[in-house]
Coordinates of C-alpha atoms and ligand atoms in Angstrom, one line a residue:
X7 CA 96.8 -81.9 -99.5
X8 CA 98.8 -84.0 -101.2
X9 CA 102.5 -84.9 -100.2
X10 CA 104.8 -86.4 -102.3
X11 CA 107.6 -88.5 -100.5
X12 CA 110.0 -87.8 -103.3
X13 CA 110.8 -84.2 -101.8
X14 CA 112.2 -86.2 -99.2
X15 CA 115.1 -87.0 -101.4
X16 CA 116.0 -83.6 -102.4
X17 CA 116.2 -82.0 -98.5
X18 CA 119.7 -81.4 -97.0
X19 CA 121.0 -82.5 -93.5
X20 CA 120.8 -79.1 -92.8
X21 CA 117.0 -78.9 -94.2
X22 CA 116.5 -81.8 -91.4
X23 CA 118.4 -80.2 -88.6
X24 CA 115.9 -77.1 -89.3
X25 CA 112.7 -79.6 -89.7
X26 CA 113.8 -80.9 -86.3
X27 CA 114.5 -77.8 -84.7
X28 CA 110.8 -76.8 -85.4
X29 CA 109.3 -79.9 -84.3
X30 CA 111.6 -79.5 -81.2
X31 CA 110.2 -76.1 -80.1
X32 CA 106.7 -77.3 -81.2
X33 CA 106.7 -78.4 -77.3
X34 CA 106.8 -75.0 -76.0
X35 CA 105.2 -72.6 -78.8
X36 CA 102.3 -73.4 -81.1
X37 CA 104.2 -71.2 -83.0
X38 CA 108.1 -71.8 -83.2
X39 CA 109.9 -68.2 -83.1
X40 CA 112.2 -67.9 -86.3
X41 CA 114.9 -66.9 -83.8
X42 CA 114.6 -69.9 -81.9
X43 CA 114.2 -72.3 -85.0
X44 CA 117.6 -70.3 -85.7
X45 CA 118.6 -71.3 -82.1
X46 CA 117.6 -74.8 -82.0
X47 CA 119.1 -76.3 -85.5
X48 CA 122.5 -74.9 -84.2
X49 CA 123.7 -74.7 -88.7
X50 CA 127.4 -74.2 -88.7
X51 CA 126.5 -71.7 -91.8
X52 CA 124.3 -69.7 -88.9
X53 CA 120.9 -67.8 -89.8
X54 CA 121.4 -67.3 -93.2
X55 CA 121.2 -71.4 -94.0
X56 CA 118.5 -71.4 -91.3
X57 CA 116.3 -68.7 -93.8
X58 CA 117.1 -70.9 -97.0
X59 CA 115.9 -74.5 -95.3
X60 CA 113.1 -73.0 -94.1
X61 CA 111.8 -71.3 -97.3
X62 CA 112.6 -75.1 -98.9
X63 CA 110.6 -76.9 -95.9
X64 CA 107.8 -74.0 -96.0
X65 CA 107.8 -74.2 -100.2
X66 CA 107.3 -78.3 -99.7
X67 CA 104.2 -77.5 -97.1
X68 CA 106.5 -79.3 -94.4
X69 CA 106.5 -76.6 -92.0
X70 CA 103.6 -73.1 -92.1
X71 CA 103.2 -69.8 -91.2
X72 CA 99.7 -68.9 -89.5
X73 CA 98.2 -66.2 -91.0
X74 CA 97.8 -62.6 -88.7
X75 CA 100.3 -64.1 -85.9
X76 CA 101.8 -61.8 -83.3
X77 CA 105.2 -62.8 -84.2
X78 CA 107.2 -64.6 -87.2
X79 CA 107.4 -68.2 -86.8
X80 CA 106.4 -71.2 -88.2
X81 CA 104.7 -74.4 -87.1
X82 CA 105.0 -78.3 -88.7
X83 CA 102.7 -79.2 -90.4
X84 CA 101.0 -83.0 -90.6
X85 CA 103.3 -82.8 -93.8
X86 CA 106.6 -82.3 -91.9
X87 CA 105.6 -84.6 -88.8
X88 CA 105.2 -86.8 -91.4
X89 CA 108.8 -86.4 -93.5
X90 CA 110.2 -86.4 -89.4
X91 CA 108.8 -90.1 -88.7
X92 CA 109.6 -91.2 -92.4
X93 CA 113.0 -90.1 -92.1
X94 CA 113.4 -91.9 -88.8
X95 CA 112.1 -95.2 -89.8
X96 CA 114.3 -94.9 -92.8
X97 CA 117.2 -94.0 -90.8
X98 CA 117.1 -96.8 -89.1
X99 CA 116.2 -99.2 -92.2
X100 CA 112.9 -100.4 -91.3
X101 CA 111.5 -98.4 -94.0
X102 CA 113.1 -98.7 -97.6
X103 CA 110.4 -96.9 -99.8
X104 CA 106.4 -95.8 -99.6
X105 CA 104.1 -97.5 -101.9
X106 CA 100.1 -97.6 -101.7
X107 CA 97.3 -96.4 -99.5
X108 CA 95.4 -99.4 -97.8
X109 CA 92.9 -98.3 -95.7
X110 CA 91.8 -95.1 -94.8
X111 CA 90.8 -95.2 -91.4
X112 CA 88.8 -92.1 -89.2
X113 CA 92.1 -91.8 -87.3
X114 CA 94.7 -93.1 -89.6
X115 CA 96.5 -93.6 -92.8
X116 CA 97.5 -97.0 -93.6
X117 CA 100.5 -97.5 -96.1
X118 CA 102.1 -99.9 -97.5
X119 CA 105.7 -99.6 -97.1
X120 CA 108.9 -102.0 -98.3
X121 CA 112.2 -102.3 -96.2
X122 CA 115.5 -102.6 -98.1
X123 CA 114.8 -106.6 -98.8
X124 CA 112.1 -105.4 -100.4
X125 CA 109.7 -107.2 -97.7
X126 CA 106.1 -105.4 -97.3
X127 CA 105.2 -103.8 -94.2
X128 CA 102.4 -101.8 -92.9
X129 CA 103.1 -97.9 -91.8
X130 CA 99.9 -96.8 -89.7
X131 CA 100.0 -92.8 -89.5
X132 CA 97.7 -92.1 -86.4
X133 CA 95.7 -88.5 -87.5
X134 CA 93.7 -88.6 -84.3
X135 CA 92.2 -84.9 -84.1
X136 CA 92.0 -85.0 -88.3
X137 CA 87.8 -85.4 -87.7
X138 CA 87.0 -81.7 -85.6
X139 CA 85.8 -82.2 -82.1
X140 CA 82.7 -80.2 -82.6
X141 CA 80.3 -82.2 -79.9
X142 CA 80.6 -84.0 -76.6
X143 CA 81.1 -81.0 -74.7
X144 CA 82.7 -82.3 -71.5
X145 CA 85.3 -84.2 -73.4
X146 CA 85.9 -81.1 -76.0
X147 CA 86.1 -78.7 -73.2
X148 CA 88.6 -80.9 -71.2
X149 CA 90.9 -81.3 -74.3
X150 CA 90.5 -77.1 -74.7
X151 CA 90.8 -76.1 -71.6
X152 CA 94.1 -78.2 -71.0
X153 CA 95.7 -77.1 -74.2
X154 CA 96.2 -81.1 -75.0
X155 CA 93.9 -80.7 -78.2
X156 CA 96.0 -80.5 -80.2
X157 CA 96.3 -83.0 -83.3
X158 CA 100.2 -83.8 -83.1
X159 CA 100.1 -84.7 -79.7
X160 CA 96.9 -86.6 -79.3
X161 CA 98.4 -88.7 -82.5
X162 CA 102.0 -89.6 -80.8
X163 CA 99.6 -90.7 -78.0
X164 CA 97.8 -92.8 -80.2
X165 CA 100.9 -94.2 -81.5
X166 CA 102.4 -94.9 -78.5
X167 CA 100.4 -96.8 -77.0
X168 CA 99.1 -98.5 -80.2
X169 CA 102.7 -99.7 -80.4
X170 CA 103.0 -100.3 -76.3
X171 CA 100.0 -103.3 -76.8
X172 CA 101.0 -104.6 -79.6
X173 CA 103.9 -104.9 -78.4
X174 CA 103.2 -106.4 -75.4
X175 CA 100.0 -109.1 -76.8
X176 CA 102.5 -110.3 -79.4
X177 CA 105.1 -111.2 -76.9
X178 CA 102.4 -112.8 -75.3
X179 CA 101.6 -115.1 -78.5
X180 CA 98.1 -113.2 -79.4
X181 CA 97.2 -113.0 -82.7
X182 CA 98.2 -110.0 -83.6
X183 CA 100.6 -108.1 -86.3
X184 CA 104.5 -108.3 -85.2
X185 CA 105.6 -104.5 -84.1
X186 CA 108.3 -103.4 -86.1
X187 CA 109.1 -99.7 -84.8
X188 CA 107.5 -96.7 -83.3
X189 CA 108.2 -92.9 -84.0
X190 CA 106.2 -90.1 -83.3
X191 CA 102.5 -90.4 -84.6
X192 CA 103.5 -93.5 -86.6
X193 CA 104.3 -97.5 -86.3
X194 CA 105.2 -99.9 -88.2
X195 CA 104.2 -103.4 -88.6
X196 CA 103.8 -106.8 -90.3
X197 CA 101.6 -106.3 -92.9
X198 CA 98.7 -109.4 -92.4
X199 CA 97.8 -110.8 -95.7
X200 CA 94.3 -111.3 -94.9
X201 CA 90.9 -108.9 -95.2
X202 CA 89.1 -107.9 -92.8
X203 CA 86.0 -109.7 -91.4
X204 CA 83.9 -107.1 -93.1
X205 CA 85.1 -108.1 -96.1
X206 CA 83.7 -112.0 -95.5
X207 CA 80.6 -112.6 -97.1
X208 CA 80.7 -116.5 -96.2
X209 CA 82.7 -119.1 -94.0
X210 CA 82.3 -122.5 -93.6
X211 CA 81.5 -122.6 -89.9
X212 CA 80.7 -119.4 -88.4
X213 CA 80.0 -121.1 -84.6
X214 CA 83.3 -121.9 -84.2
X215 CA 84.8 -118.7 -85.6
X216 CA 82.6 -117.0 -83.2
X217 CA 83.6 -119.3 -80.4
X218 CA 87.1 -118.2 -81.9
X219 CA 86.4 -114.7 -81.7
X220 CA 85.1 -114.8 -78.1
X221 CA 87.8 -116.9 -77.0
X222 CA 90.4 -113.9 -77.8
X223 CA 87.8 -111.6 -75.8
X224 CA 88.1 -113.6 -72.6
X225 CA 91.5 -114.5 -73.1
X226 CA 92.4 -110.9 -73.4
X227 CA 90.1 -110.2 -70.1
X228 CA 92.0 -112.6 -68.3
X229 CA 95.6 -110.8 -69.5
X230 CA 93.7 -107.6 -68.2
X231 CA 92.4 -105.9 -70.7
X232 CA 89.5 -105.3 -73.2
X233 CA 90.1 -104.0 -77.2
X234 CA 87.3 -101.7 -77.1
X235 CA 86.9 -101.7 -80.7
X236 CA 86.3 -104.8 -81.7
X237 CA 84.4 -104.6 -85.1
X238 CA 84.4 -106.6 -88.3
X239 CA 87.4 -103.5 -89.4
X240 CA 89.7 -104.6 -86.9
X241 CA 89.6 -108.6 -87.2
X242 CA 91.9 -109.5 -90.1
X243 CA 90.9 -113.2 -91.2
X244 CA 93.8 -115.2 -92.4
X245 CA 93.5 -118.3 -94.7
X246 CA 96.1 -121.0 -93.5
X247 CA 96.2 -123.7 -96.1
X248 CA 97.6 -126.7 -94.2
X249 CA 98.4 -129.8 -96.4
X250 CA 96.2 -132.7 -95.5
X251 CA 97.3 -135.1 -93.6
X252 CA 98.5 -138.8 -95.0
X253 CA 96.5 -140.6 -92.9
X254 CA 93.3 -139.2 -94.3
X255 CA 91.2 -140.7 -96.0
X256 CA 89.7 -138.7 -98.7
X257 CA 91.9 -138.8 -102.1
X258 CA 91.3 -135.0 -102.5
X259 CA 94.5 -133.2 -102.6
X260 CA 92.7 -129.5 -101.5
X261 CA 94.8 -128.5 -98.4
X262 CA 92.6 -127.9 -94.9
X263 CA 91.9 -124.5 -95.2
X264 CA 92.0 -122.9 -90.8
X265 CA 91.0 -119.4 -90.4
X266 CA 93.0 -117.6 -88.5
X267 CA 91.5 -114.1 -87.0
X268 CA 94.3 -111.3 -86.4
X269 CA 93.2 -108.6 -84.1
X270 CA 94.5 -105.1 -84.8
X271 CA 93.8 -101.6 -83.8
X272 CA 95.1 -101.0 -80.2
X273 CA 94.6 -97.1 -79.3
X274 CA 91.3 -97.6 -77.4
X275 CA 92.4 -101.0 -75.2
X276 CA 90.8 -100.2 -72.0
X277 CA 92.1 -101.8 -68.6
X278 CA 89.3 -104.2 -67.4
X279 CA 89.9 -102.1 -64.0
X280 CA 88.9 -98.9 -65.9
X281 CA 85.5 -97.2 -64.3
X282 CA 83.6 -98.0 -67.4
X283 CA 84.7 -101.1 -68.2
X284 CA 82.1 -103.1 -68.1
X285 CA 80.7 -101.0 -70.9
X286 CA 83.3 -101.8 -73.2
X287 CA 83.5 -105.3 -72.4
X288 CA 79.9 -105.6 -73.1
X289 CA 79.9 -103.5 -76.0
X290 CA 82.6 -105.3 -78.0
X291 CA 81.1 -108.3 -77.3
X292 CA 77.8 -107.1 -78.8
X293 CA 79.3 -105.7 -81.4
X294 CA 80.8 -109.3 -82.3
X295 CA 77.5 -110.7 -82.0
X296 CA 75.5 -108.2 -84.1
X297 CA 77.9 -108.7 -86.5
X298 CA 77.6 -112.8 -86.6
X299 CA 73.9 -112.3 -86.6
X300 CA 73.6 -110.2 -89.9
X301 CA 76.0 -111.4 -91.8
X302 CA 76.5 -115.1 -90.9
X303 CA 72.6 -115.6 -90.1
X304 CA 74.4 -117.0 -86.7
X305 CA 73.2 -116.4 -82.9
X306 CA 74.6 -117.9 -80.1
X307 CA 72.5 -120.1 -77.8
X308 CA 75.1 -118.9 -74.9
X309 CA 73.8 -115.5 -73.4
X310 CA 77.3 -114.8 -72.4
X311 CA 80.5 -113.7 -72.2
X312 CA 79.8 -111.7 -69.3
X313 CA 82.0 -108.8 -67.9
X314 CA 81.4 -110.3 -64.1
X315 CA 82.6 -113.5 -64.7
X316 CA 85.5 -112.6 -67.5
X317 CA 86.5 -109.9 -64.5
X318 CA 87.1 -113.3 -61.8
X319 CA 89.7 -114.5 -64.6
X320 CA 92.1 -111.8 -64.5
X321 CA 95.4 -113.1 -64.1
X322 CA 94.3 -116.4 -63.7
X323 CA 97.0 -119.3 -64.8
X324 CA 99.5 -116.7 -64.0
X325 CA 98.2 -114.5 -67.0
X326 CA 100.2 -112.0 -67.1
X327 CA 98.6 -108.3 -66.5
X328 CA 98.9 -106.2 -69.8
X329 CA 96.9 -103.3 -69.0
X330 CA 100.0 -102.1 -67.0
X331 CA 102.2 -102.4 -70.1
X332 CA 101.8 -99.0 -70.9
X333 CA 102.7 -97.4 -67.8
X334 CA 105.7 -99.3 -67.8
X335 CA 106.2 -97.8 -70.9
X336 CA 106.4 -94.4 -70.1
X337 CA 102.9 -93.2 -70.8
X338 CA 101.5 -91.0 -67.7
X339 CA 98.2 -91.1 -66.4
X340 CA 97.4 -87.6 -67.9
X341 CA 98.5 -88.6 -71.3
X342 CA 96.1 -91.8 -70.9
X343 CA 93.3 -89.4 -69.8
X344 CA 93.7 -86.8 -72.5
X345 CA 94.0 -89.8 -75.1
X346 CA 90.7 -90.8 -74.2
X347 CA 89.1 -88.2 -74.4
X348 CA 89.8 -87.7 -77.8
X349 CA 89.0 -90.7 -78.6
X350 CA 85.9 -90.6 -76.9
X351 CA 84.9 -87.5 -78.3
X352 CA 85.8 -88.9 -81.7
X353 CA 83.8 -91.9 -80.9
X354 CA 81.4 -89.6 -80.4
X355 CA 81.0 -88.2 -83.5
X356 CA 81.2 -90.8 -85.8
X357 CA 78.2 -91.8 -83.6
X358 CA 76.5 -88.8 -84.6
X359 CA 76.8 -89.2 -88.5
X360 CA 75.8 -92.4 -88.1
X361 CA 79.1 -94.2 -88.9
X362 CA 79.4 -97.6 -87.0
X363 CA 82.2 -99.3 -89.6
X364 CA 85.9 -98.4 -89.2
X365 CA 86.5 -96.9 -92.4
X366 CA 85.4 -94.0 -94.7
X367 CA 84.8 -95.0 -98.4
X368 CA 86.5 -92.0 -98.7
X369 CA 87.7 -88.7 -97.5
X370 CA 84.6 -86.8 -98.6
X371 CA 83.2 -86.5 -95.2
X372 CA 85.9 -84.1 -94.2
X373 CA 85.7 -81.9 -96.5
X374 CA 82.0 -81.3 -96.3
X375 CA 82.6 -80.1 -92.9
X376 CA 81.7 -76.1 -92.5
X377 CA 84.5 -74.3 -90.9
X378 CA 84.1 -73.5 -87.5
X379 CA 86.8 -70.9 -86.3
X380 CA 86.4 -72.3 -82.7
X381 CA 87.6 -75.9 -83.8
X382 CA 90.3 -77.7 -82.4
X383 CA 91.0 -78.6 -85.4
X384 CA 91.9 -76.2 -88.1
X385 CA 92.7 -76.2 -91.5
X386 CA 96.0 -77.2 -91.2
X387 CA 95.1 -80.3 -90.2
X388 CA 93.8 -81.8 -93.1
X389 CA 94.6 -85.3 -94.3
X390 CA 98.0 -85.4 -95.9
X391 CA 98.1 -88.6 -98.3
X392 CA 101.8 -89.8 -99.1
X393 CA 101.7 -90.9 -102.4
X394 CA 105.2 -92.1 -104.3
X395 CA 104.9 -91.8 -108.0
X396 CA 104.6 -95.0 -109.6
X397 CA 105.2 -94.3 -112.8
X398 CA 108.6 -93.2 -112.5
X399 CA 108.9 -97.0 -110.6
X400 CA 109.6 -94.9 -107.1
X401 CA 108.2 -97.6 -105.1
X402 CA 111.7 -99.0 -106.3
X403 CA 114.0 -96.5 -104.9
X404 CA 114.6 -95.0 -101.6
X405 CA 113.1 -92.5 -99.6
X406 CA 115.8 -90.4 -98.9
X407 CA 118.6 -88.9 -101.3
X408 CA 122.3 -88.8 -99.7
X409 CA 121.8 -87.3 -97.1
X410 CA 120.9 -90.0 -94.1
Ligands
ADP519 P1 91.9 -97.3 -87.7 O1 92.4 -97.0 -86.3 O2 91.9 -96.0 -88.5 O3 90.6 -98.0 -87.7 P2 93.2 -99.8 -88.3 O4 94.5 -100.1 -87.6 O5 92.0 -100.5 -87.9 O6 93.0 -98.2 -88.3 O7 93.5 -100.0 -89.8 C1 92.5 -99.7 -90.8 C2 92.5 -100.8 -91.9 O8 93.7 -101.0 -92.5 C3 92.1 -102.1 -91.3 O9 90.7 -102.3 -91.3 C4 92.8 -103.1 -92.3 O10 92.0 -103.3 -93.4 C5 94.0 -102.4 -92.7 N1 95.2 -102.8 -91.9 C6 95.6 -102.2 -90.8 N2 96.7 -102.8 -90.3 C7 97.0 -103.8 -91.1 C8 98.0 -104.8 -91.2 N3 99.0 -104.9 -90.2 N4 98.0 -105.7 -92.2 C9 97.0 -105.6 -93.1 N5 96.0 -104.7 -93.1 C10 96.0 -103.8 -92.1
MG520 MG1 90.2 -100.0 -87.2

């Protein structure tokens, strides 16, 4: 499905009011009664204005109707939770206008967006729940059984507590993108000017990126916590070009190139007090040195990190504890627990197609898969791609019409 942001100029305030009305009884009813959408969006012109927004939101594939329901109502779509966050982060002017798709990750969109200066930002759309959960039983069954399957709350959680740690590590002074703003399944962030790792075929001295690398892995341990995903995807290497100094010898004028590694992709930090931690610690840091190994021709002489001694560090030199950022933040211990096992289950499956890397080439892979009425995941859910025209220069204008 594709969704055009430009229907975003054309809603009314009172098209809004009824897009938030839905997404406000979303909470208690998969499917939002038409008499409490009526209810909700309190219109001063009453239920016939209620009838005309939502034929314009159902028309633009912001809200649906579920075939063979028990009752008339509607339900928002990834469409409409989308236009919901858009219209926040406009709202409040950190986002001036939509422009190109970056990345494609299993459990994201990643835009590039503009504020009104025109500066470029990043817009990460968590679609957690986009892939079906179709194995690891115990996870899928938990996420069933407690009605928390569903795709638009398993992707706020995402989002909040992407946006809780990165937060948190760039207060902290870790490499990592500056947090802009948070709303519903989205955030928004610096955009880092760099590739990814997995985009590096060479660098001048991969022993002391690695030691780099690992360094951010313990020093992250000692703050509490461990990234849990910590592939060649989600390590951003920036080029800083710092003039050479006068005192140096050499006549050459090329500037001292330092590679910088930026660490994104926060929805899987695990606590290093979590049962399994150990796991993750070890696996990240074996995914670090597969990586080095194969691409780099680079292996460590050191045997380590290991989990026991990183674990003796924590909050050492008065490193402040992270992994309780989140809490602090709101997020319960159920939503933690029914975040992970999405994840988890996700993690899962892209095990068991064989996918390692972060990113899909593209979206083929999902539409491949047979339809299974039992999913979690139904057709509704399918990747919505927000594209603004470029030919009419839209990436120029604003997202919204008059009506902010
Ligand atoms: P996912 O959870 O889907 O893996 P990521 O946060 O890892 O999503 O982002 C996917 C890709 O998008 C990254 O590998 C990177 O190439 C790009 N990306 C994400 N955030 C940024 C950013 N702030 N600046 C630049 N590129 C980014
Ligand atoms: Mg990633």
């Amino acid at each position: 499905m594709l969704l055009d942001t430009r229907a975003m100029r054309h809603l009314t305030a009172d098209d809004w009011r009824v897009l938030a009305a839905v997404e406000q009884g979303t909470k208690n009813h998969e499917l939002v009664p038409t008499p409490l959408i009526e209810k909700l969006s309190r219109l001063k012109g009453g239920a016939s204005g209620v009838h005309r927004s939502i034929s314009t939101l159902a028309k633009n594939g912001l809200i649906g109707r579920t075939k063979d329901a028990k009752y008339d109502g509607y339900r928002l779509t990834y469409g409409g939770l989308d236009y919901l966050a858009l219209h926040t982060h406009s709202s409040k002017k950190h986002i001036y206008s939509v422009g190109s798709r970056i990345g494609v990750g299993k459990e994201s969109d990643i835009m590039i967006v503009a504020d009104s200066t025109g500066a470029q930002l990043v817009l990460k759309i968590h679609r957690l729940g986009r892939i079906s959960f179709r194995t690891v039983k115990t996870n899928r069954d938990y996420l069933r059984k407690n009605k928390t399957g569903s795709w638009q709350y398993l992707s706020r959680l995402a989002a909040t507590k992407e946006f809780a740690f990165l937060s948190a590590l760039h207060a902290e002074g870790f490499p990592v993108p500056a947090p802009i703003a948070h709303s519903r399944h989205t955030i928004v962030m610096a955009l880092v000017d760099a590739p990814p790792l997995r985009q590096i075929a060479s660098v001048p001295d991969p022993a002391a990126l690695y030691a780099e690398l690992v360094g951010l892995v313990l020093r992250l341990a000692r703050h509490g916590l461990i990234h849990g995903d910590f592939n060649e995807f989600n390590v951003l290497l920036r080029e800083d070009k710092t003039p050479p100094a006068a005192s140096e010898e050499d006549d050459e004028d090329e500037p001292a190139v330092t590679l910088t590694p930026v660490l994104i992709d926060f929805p899987q930090m695990v606590s290093m007090d979590h049962a399994n931690a150990e796991m993750y610690f070890d696996r990240d840091v074996a995914c670090l040195k597969t990586f080095f190994s194969r691409r780099f021709r680079f292996v460590p002489t050191d045997p380590g990190p290991f989990f026991a001694d990183a674990k003796k560090t924590v909050g050492r030199d008065g490193a402040r504890r992270l992994d309780a950022a989140l809490e602090a933040s709101g997020f319960t211990k159920k939503m933690a627990k029914d975040l992970e096992a999405a994840i988890r289950t996700q993690e899962a499956e892209a095990a068991e197609r064989g996918d390692v890397g972060g990113e899909e080439e593209d979206g083929s892979d999902y539409e491949d898969e047979e339809e299974d009425e039992e999913d979690i995941v139904e057709k509704q859910h399918e990747p919505v791609v927000i594209v603004v025209g470029g030919d009419k220069g839209s990436s120029t204008s604003g997202l919204l019409g008059n009506e902010q």
